[in-house]
């Protein structure tokens, strides 16, 4: 069987990158107060739900909110969780 011919590769220069690299600003760590507020929001939401279950009907303003207490409690927790995305 005859041998196949080997193709010669043409050596072309690599493409030149014409863009200049830009250094990104390195952001430092988050302030400790930010971390405290973030954790505080999550704990406040949890505490709100626990108090609602244990003594909700006995507390006048919580009794007036009714089922909206769940929205308030989960709202605090969601705010805390959204803050974690900005935490460094």
XYZ file of C-alpha atoms in Angstrom:
88
model
C 0.000 0.000 0.000
C 1.417 3.429 -0.888
C 2.266 5.864 1.873
C 0.158 9.012 2.123
C 1.859 12.295 1.511
C 2.473 14.443 4.570
C 1.170 17.973 4.243
C 3.543 20.747 5.044
C 2.200 23.188 7.582
C 2.589 26.833 6.779
C 3.990 28.696 9.709
C 1.939 31.822 10.183
C 2.733 34.296 12.927
C 0.389 34.155 15.932
C -2.334 36.816 15.994
C -1.299 40.002 17.716
C -3.513 41.161 20.558
C -4.040 44.861 20.002
C -5.919 45.470 23.217
C -4.059 46.788 26.219
C -4.701 44.918 29.452
C -6.670 46.816 32.069
C -6.045 46.177 35.736
C -9.169 45.619 37.770
C -9.437 47.413 41.075
C -9.071 44.973 43.896
C -11.724 45.565 46.486
C -10.709 45.018 50.060
C -12.601 42.989 52.621
C -16.013 44.102 53.815
C -16.291 46.279 56.876
C -17.066 44.328 60.064
C -20.221 46.388 60.550
C -21.498 45.131 57.182
C -21.040 41.538 58.311
C -22.800 42.312 61.588
C -25.769 43.908 59.835
C -25.959 41.001 57.375
C -26.001 38.377 60.113
C -28.295 40.550 62.218
C -30.882 40.706 59.449
C -30.917 36.939 59.059
C -31.190 36.402 62.816
C -33.863 39.089 63.139
C -35.972 37.317 60.528
C -35.555 33.995 62.288
C -36.363 35.570 65.664
C -39.459 37.251 64.187
C -40.799 33.913 62.957
C -40.059 32.139 66.242
C -41.758 34.871 68.283
C -44.696 34.787 65.881
C -45.149 31.058 66.459
C -44.724 31.209 70.228
C -46.461 34.450 71.224
C -47.894 35.997 68.040
C -51.558 36.216 69.155
C -50.552 37.765 72.517
C -48.572 40.645 70.977
C -50.988 43.302 69.655
C -49.091 44.522 66.593
C -48.191 40.966 65.549
C -51.799 39.882 65.935
C -52.831 42.779 63.672
C -50.386 41.679 60.972
C -51.763 38.146 60.914
C -50.261 36.069 58.098
C -48.095 39.009 56.988
C -45.759 38.093 59.846
C -44.341 35.381 57.587
C -43.606 37.966 54.889
C -41.879 40.217 57.429
C -39.753 37.399 58.853
C -38.774 35.971 55.490
C -38.203 39.499 54.175
C -35.550 40.157 56.820
C -33.892 36.840 56.040
C -33.905 37.503 52.285
C -32.340 40.926 52.826
C -29.571 39.260 54.831
C -29.053 36.628 52.161
C -28.921 39.252 49.401
C -26.285 41.100 51.401
C -24.073 38.007 51.258
C -23.589 38.582 47.530
C -21.739 41.841 48.215
C -19.731 40.411 51.099
C -15.973 40.152 50.453
